[in-house]
Amino acid sequence: MEKLSDYIDGLYENPKLVWLLWEATTRCNFSCLHCGSDCNTEEPDDILSYEEICEFFSHIAKEFKPGDIMVGITGGEPLMRTDLFEVMAHVASLGFHWGLTTNGVLLTDDIVQKMIDTNCKTISVSLDGFKDSHNKMRGTGCFEQTLEGIKMLTEPKKFAEVQVTTVVHKENLNELNDLYPFIEDLGVDSWRLTNVEPIGRANQMANEFLDVADFHILFDFISKCRQNRSGLPVLYGCNHYLTFEYEREVRDYYFICGSGIYIASILYNGDIYGCLDIERKYGLIQGNIKTDRFADIWRNGFKPFRQRRDLLSQTCQKCNDSAFCRGDSAHTWDFNKNEPLHCIKQLFDQNI
């Protein structure tokens, strides 16, 4: 862990662009209760045009090595953008690999073929439990549609990785054991579990946030699944530092908040940002691709994300693990008060 701390210090000085995320649209065909970005049905007037986003990716291909960067497409629901595959054909022609996050409902045989034709490598599909749990979060009737979408991706195998992502909350926590064989039978390559977070629309369902006992159940479940090397790979998302007890039990890597050091994002309107889950704040926007050179900003900007947030926090300064977690995830950091909004380590400590 001390070596990890030194490594993160090095990334602050010499960041490595590994993930480039593009918020293709803010529109979505659902209004999920646990949505972290509070998506809606209306497309804003200042969304990037086809020409603007293609010019941007051409710039990235000249300034960086496309083969070293994974382009992640998200939204909203990215499949609601009508020119998505025209853009991705250009992205693929430049040598980038790309992946897609979707609710799966809009998938058709034609769309799946377009994904193949434009060299899509990975797809993450959201499935939030069995029928009642999933539909409660996303809307009546969508469970069956999501399953049909997953089958289109896996029967037969067409992509490097198809992943199911489940947002865990109090109501679906008790479904995990039964969900495991169900999801394994879908033929996906991995199952990613994460917890509902105090961001976006999800703040309206605070009664569903996991408590200490719930987190232990979740992490112990993932740890047990991972001991079965021949079964469906299960992992916890990149969300949080999880203490010495769980750090290598539930993931293949140690926690690092990659915002601004591994990860950069382009918002729907061209704003240059860190992780897309971070609350949109003026002081955190690093520029806009319509007026600024992304390469210059990546090399010289992102200062709020390339510093030890823990040293700004009275809470974090009292923690023995602060040098490892660095104030935890940027998307659950209060940049006004310089304090963590959500800290699993702190929850565990309070329960001792």
Coordinates of C-alpha atoms in Angstrom, one line a residue:
M1 CA 0.0 0.0 0.0
E2 CA 2.9 2.3 0.6
K3 CA 4.2 1.6 -2.9
L4 CA 0.7 2.4 -4.2
S5 CA 0.8 5.7 -2.4
D6 CA 4.2 6.6 -4.1
Y7 CA 2.7 5.4 -7.4
I8 CA -0.3 7.8 -7.1
D9 CA 2.1 10.7 -6.3
G10 CA 3.8 9.9 -9.6
L11 CA 0.5 9.9 -11.5
Y12 CA -0.2 13.4 -10.2
E13 CA 3.0 14.6 -11.9
N14 CA 2.8 12.3 -14.9
P15 CA -0.8 11.3 -15.5
K16 CA -1.6 8.5 -18.0
L17 CA -4.7 8.8 -20.1
V18 CA -6.2 5.3 -20.1
W19 CA -10.0 6.0 -20.3
L20 CA -11.5 8.8 -22.4
L21 CA -15.3 9.0 -21.6
W22 CA -17.8 10.7 -23.9
E23 CA -21.2 11.7 -22.7
A24 CA -22.8 11.2 -26.1
T25 CA -26.2 12.5 -24.9
T26 CA -28.0 13.5 -21.8
R27 CA -31.3 12.0 -23.1
C28 CA -32.5 8.7 -21.7
N29 CA -35.6 6.5 -22.3
F30 CA -35.9 5.9 -18.5
S31 CA -35.9 8.1 -15.4
C32 CA -34.2 5.6 -13.0
L33 CA -34.7 6.3 -9.3
H34 CA -31.0 5.6 -8.6
C35 CA -29.6 7.6 -11.5
G36 CA -26.4 9.4 -10.5
S37 CA -26.6 11.9 -13.3
D38 CA -30.4 12.8 -13.3
C39 CA -30.9 12.3 -17.0
N40 CA -34.0 13.5 -18.9
T41 CA -35.9 13.2 -22.1
E42 CA -34.9 16.5 -23.7
E43 CA -31.8 17.1 -25.7
P44 CA -30.0 20.4 -24.9
D45 CA -29.4 22.9 -27.7
D46 CA -25.6 23.0 -27.1
I47 CA -24.9 19.3 -27.6
L48 CA -21.8 18.6 -29.7
S49 CA -22.3 18.1 -33.4
Y50 CA -21.0 15.2 -35.4
E51 CA -18.3 17.4 -36.9
E52 CA -17.2 18.7 -33.5
I53 CA -16.8 15.4 -31.8
C54 CA -15.1 13.8 -34.8
E55 CA -12.6 16.6 -35.0
F56 CA -11.9 16.1 -31.3
F57 CA -11.2 12.4 -31.7
S58 CA -8.9 13.2 -34.6
H59 CA -7.0 15.6 -32.4
I60 CA -6.6 12.9 -29.7
A61 CA -5.4 10.4 -32.3
K62 CA -2.6 12.9 -33.3
E63 CA -1.6 13.8 -29.7
F64 CA -1.8 10.4 -28.1
K65 CA -1.5 6.7 -29.0
P66 CA -5.1 5.6 -29.8
G67 CA -4.2 1.9 -29.0
D68 CA -3.4 2.9 -25.4
I69 CA -6.8 4.6 -24.8
M70 CA -10.2 3.0 -24.2
V71 CA -13.1 5.2 -25.3
G72 CA -16.1 4.8 -23.1
I73 CA -19.5 5.9 -24.5
T74 CA -22.2 6.7 -22.0
G75 CA -25.1 9.1 -21.4
G76 CA -28.0 9.3 -20.7
E77 CA -28.7 6.4 -22.9
P78 CA -26.1 6.6 -25.7
L79 CA -28.2 4.6 -28.2
M80 CA -30.6 7.6 -28.3
R81 CA -28.0 9.6 -30.2
T82 CA -29.0 9.1 -33.9
D83 CA -25.5 9.6 -35.3
L84 CA -23.7 7.5 -32.7
F85 CA -22.4 4.8 -35.1
E86 CA -21.3 7.3 -37.7
V87 CA -19.2 8.9 -35.0
M88 CA -17.9 5.6 -33.8
A89 CA -17.0 4.5 -37.3
H90 CA -14.7 7.5 -37.4
V91 CA -13.3 6.7 -33.9
A92 CA -12.6 3.1 -34.9
S93 CA -10.9 4.2 -38.1
L94 CA -8.4 6.2 -36.0
G95 CA -7.4 3.1 -34.1
F96 CA -9.3 3.4 -30.8
H97 CA -11.0 0.6 -29.0
W98 CA -14.4 1.6 -27.5
G99 CA -17.0 0.3 -25.2
L100 CA -20.6 1.2 -24.4
T101 CA -22.8 1.5 -21.3
T102 CA -26.5 0.9 -22.0
N103 CA -29.7 -0.1 -20.3
G104 CA -30.1 -2.7 -23.1
V105 CA -33.7 -1.9 -24.0
L106 CA -33.0 -0.2 -27.3
L107 CA -30.8 -3.0 -28.6
T108 CA -31.9 -4.6 -31.9
D109 CA -30.2 -6.9 -34.3
D110 CA -29.4 -4.0 -36.5
I111 CA -27.8 -2.0 -33.7
V112 CA -25.8 -5.0 -32.6
Q113 CA -24.4 -5.4 -36.1
K114 CA -23.5 -1.7 -36.2
M115 CA -21.6 -2.1 -32.9
I116 CA -19.7 -5.0 -34.5
D117 CA -19.0 -3.1 -37.7
T118 CA -17.6 -0.1 -35.8
N119 CA -15.3 -2.3 -33.7
C120 CA -17.1 -2.0 -30.3
K121 CA -15.2 -4.2 -27.9
T122 CA -17.1 -4.1 -24.5
I123 CA -20.6 -3.5 -23.4
S124 CA -22.0 -3.0 -19.9
V125 CA -25.7 -3.6 -19.5
S126 CA -27.6 -2.5 -16.3
L127 CA -29.7 -5.2 -14.6
D128 CA -30.8 -4.2 -11.1
G129 CA -32.2 -7.5 -9.7
F130 CA -35.1 -9.8 -10.7
K131 CA -38.2 -8.5 -12.4
D132 CA -39.8 -6.6 -9.5
S133 CA -36.6 -4.9 -8.3
H134 CA -35.4 -4.0 -11.8
N135 CA -38.7 -2.6 -12.9
K136 CA -39.2 -0.6 -9.7
M137 CA -35.9 1.2 -10.3
R138 CA -36.4 1.7 -14.1
G139 CA -40.0 1.2 -15.2
T140 CA -42.7 -1.4 -15.8
G141 CA -41.9 -3.9 -18.5
C142 CA -38.2 -3.1 -19.0
F143 CA -36.9 -6.3 -17.3
E144 CA -37.9 -8.6 -20.2
Q145 CA -36.6 -6.1 -22.7
T146 CA -33.2 -5.9 -20.9
L147 CA -32.9 -9.7 -20.9
E148 CA -33.6 -9.8 -24.6
G149 CA -31.0 -7.2 -25.2
I150 CA -28.4 -9.2 -23.3
K151 CA -29.2 -12.3 -25.3
M152 CA -28.6 -10.4 -28.5
L153 CA -25.1 -9.6 -27.3
T154 CA -24.2 -13.1 -26.0
E155 CA -26.0 -15.6 -28.3
P156 CA -23.6 -16.3 -30.0
K157 CA -20.6 -14.5 -28.4
K158 CA -19.9 -11.4 -30.5
F159 CA -17.8 -9.0 -28.3
A160 CA -14.6 -9.2 -26.2
E161 CA -16.6 -8.6 -23.0
V162 CA -20.3 -8.3 -22.1
Q163 CA -20.7 -7.3 -18.5
V164 CA -23.8 -6.9 -16.4
T165 CA -23.8 -4.1 -13.8
T166 CA -26.0 -4.1 -10.8
V167 CA -26.6 -1.2 -8.5
V168 CA -27.1 -2.7 -5.0
H169 CA -29.4 -1.1 -2.4
K170 CA -31.3 -2.4 0.6
E171 CA -34.2 -3.9 -1.4
N172 CA -32.2 -6.0 -3.8
L173 CA -29.3 -6.9 -1.5
N174 CA -31.0 -10.1 -0.5
E175 CA -31.3 -11.2 -4.2
L176 CA -27.6 -11.5 -4.8
N177 CA -27.2 -15.2 -4.1
D178 CA -30.1 -16.1 -6.4
L179 CA -29.0 -13.6 -9.0
Y180 CA -25.6 -15.2 -9.4
P181 CA -26.7 -18.4 -11.3
F182 CA -29.3 -16.4 -13.1
I183 CA -26.8 -13.9 -14.5
E184 CA -24.2 -16.7 -15.1
D185 CA -26.8 -18.5 -17.3
L186 CA -27.1 -15.3 -19.5
G187 CA -23.7 -16.1 -20.9
V188 CA -22.1 -12.8 -19.9
D189 CA -18.4 -12.5 -19.2
S190 CA -18.5 -10.7 -15.8
W191 CA -20.8 -9.2 -13.2
R192 CA -20.0 -5.8 -11.7
L193 CA -21.6 -4.8 -8.4
T194 CA -21.7 -1.3 -7.1
N195 CA -23.7 0.4 -4.4
V196 CA -26.3 3.2 -4.8
E197 CA -24.5 6.5 -4.2
P198 CA -25.5 9.9 -2.7
I199 CA -25.3 11.7 -6.1
G200 CA -27.8 12.9 -8.7
R201 CA -31.4 11.6 -8.5
A202 CA -30.3 8.8 -6.1
N203 CA -30.3 11.4 -3.3
Q204 CA -34.0 11.0 -3.3
M205 CA -33.8 7.4 -2.1
A206 CA -31.5 7.8 0.9
N207 CA -33.5 5.2 2.8
E208 CA -32.1 2.6 0.3
F209 CA -28.4 3.5 1.0
L210 CA -26.4 0.6 2.4
D211 CA -25.4 0.6 6.1
V212 CA -22.3 -1.0 7.7
A213 CA -23.9 -4.5 7.9
D214 CA -25.1 -4.3 4.3
F215 CA -21.6 -3.4 3.1
H216 CA -20.2 -6.4 4.9
I217 CA -22.8 -8.6 3.3
L218 CA -22.1 -7.2 -0.2
F219 CA -18.3 -7.5 0.1
D220 CA -18.4 -10.9 1.7
F221 CA -20.6 -12.1 -1.1
I222 CA -18.2 -10.8 -3.8
S223 CA -15.2 -12.3 -2.0
K224 CA -16.9 -15.7 -1.8
C225 CA -17.8 -15.6 -5.5
R226 CA -14.3 -14.7 -6.4
Q227 CA -12.9 -17.8 -4.6
N228 CA -14.7 -19.9 -7.2
R229 CA -12.2 -19.4 -10.0
S230 CA -14.3 -21.4 -12.5
G231 CA -17.5 -19.5 -12.0
L232 CA -18.8 -16.1 -13.3
P233 CA -16.2 -13.4 -12.5
V234 CA -17.7 -11.0 -10.0
L235 CA -16.1 -7.7 -8.9
Y236 CA -17.0 -4.5 -7.0
G237 CA -16.9 -1.3 -9.0
C238 CA -14.1 1.3 -8.7
N239 CA -16.2 3.5 -6.3
H240 CA -14.3 3.5 -3.0
Y241 CA -11.4 2.7 -0.9
L242 CA -12.5 -0.4 1.1
T243 CA -10.0 -0.7 4.0
F244 CA -7.2 -3.3 4.3
E245 CA -9.9 -5.9 5.1
Y246 CA -11.4 -5.8 1.6
E247 CA -9.1 -4.0 -0.8
R248 CA -7.9 -7.0 -2.7
E249 CA -10.8 -9.3 -1.8
V250 CA -13.4 -7.8 -4.2
R251 CA -11.4 -6.4 -7.1
D252 CA -8.3 -7.3 -9.2
Y253 CA -6.6 -4.0 -8.3
Y254 CA -6.2 -1.6 -5.4
F255 CA -8.4 1.5 -5.3
I256 CA -7.2 4.6 -7.1
C257 CA -9.6 7.4 -8.0
G258 CA -8.7 7.7 -11.6
S259 CA -10.4 11.1 -12.3
G260 CA -7.9 13.4 -13.9
I261 CA -5.0 10.9 -13.7
Y262 CA -6.3 7.9 -15.6
I263 CA -9.7 9.3 -16.7
A264 CA -10.9 12.3 -18.6
S265 CA -14.4 13.0 -19.9
I266 CA -16.0 15.1 -22.6
L267 CA -19.5 16.3 -21.6
Y268 CA -22.4 16.5 -24.0
N269 CA -21.6 20.1 -24.7
G270 CA -17.8 19.7 -25.1
D271 CA -16.8 20.6 -21.5
I272 CA -13.6 18.8 -20.4
Y273 CA -14.1 17.1 -17.1
G274 CA -12.9 14.4 -14.8
C275 CA -15.1 11.4 -14.1
L276 CA -18.7 11.8 -15.4
D277 CA -20.1 10.9 -12.0
I278 CA -18.7 14.0 -10.3
E279 CA -21.2 16.8 -9.6
R280 CA -21.0 19.4 -12.4
K281 CA -19.4 22.4 -10.9
Y282 CA -18.0 25.4 -12.7
G283 CA -14.6 25.4 -10.9
L284 CA -14.0 21.7 -11.9
I285 CA -14.6 22.2 -15.6
Q286 CA -11.2 22.3 -17.3
G287 CA -12.1 23.9 -20.6
N288 CA -14.2 23.0 -23.7
I289 CA -13.1 21.2 -26.8
K290 CA -14.7 23.9 -29.0
T291 CA -12.2 26.5 -27.8
D292 CA -9.3 24.7 -26.0
R293 CA -6.8 22.0 -27.0
F294 CA -7.5 18.9 -24.9
A295 CA -3.9 17.7 -25.1
D296 CA -2.6 20.9 -23.4
I297 CA -5.2 20.7 -20.7
W298 CA -4.5 17.1 -20.0
R299 CA -0.8 17.8 -19.6
N300 CA -1.2 21.0 -17.6
G301 CA -4.7 21.1 -16.1
F302 CA -6.9 18.9 -13.9
K303 CA -5.3 20.5 -10.8
P304 CA -8.3 19.8 -8.6
F305 CA -8.0 16.1 -9.3
R306 CA -4.2 15.9 -9.1
Q307 CA -3.8 16.8 -5.4
R308 CA -4.2 15.1 -2.1
R309 CA -7.8 15.9 -1.2
D310 CA -7.3 14.2 2.2
L311 CA -4.9 16.9 3.2
L312 CA -7.7 19.5 2.8
S313 CA -10.1 17.6 5.1
Q314 CA -10.1 17.6 8.9
T315 CA -11.9 14.3 8.8
C316 CA -9.4 12.6 6.5
Q317 CA -6.4 14.0 8.4
K318 CA -7.5 11.9 11.4
C319 CA -7.5 8.7 9.3
N320 CA -4.6 6.3 9.3
D321 CA -5.4 5.2 5.7
S322 CA -5.7 8.7 4.2
A323 CA -2.4 8.3 2.3
F324 CA -3.8 5.3 0.5
C325 CA -7.4 6.5 -0.3
R326 CA -6.5 10.2 -0.9
G327 CA -9.9 11.4 0.2
D328 CA -11.7 8.5 -1.6
S329 CA -13.6 9.0 -4.8
A330 CA -13.9 12.5 -6.4
H331 CA -17.6 11.8 -7.2
T332 CA -18.5 11.6 -3.5
W333 CA -16.3 14.5 -2.4
D334 CA -17.8 17.8 -1.3
F335 CA -15.6 20.3 -3.2
N336 CA -17.3 23.2 -1.3
K337 CA -16.5 21.9 2.2
N338 CA -13.5 19.7 1.3
E339 CA -14.9 16.7 3.1
P340 CA -16.0 13.2 1.9
L341 CA -19.7 12.8 1.4
H342 CA -19.5 9.1 1.7
C343 CA -16.6 7.1 3.2
I344 CA -16.8 3.3 3.8
K345 CA -13.7 3.3 6.0
Q346 CA -15.4 5.9 8.2
L347 CA -18.6 3.8 8.4
F348 CA -16.6 0.8 9.4
D349 CA -14.6 2.6 12.0
Q350 CA -17.8 4.0 13.6
N351 CA -19.1 0.5 13.9
I352 CA -16.1 -0.7 15.9

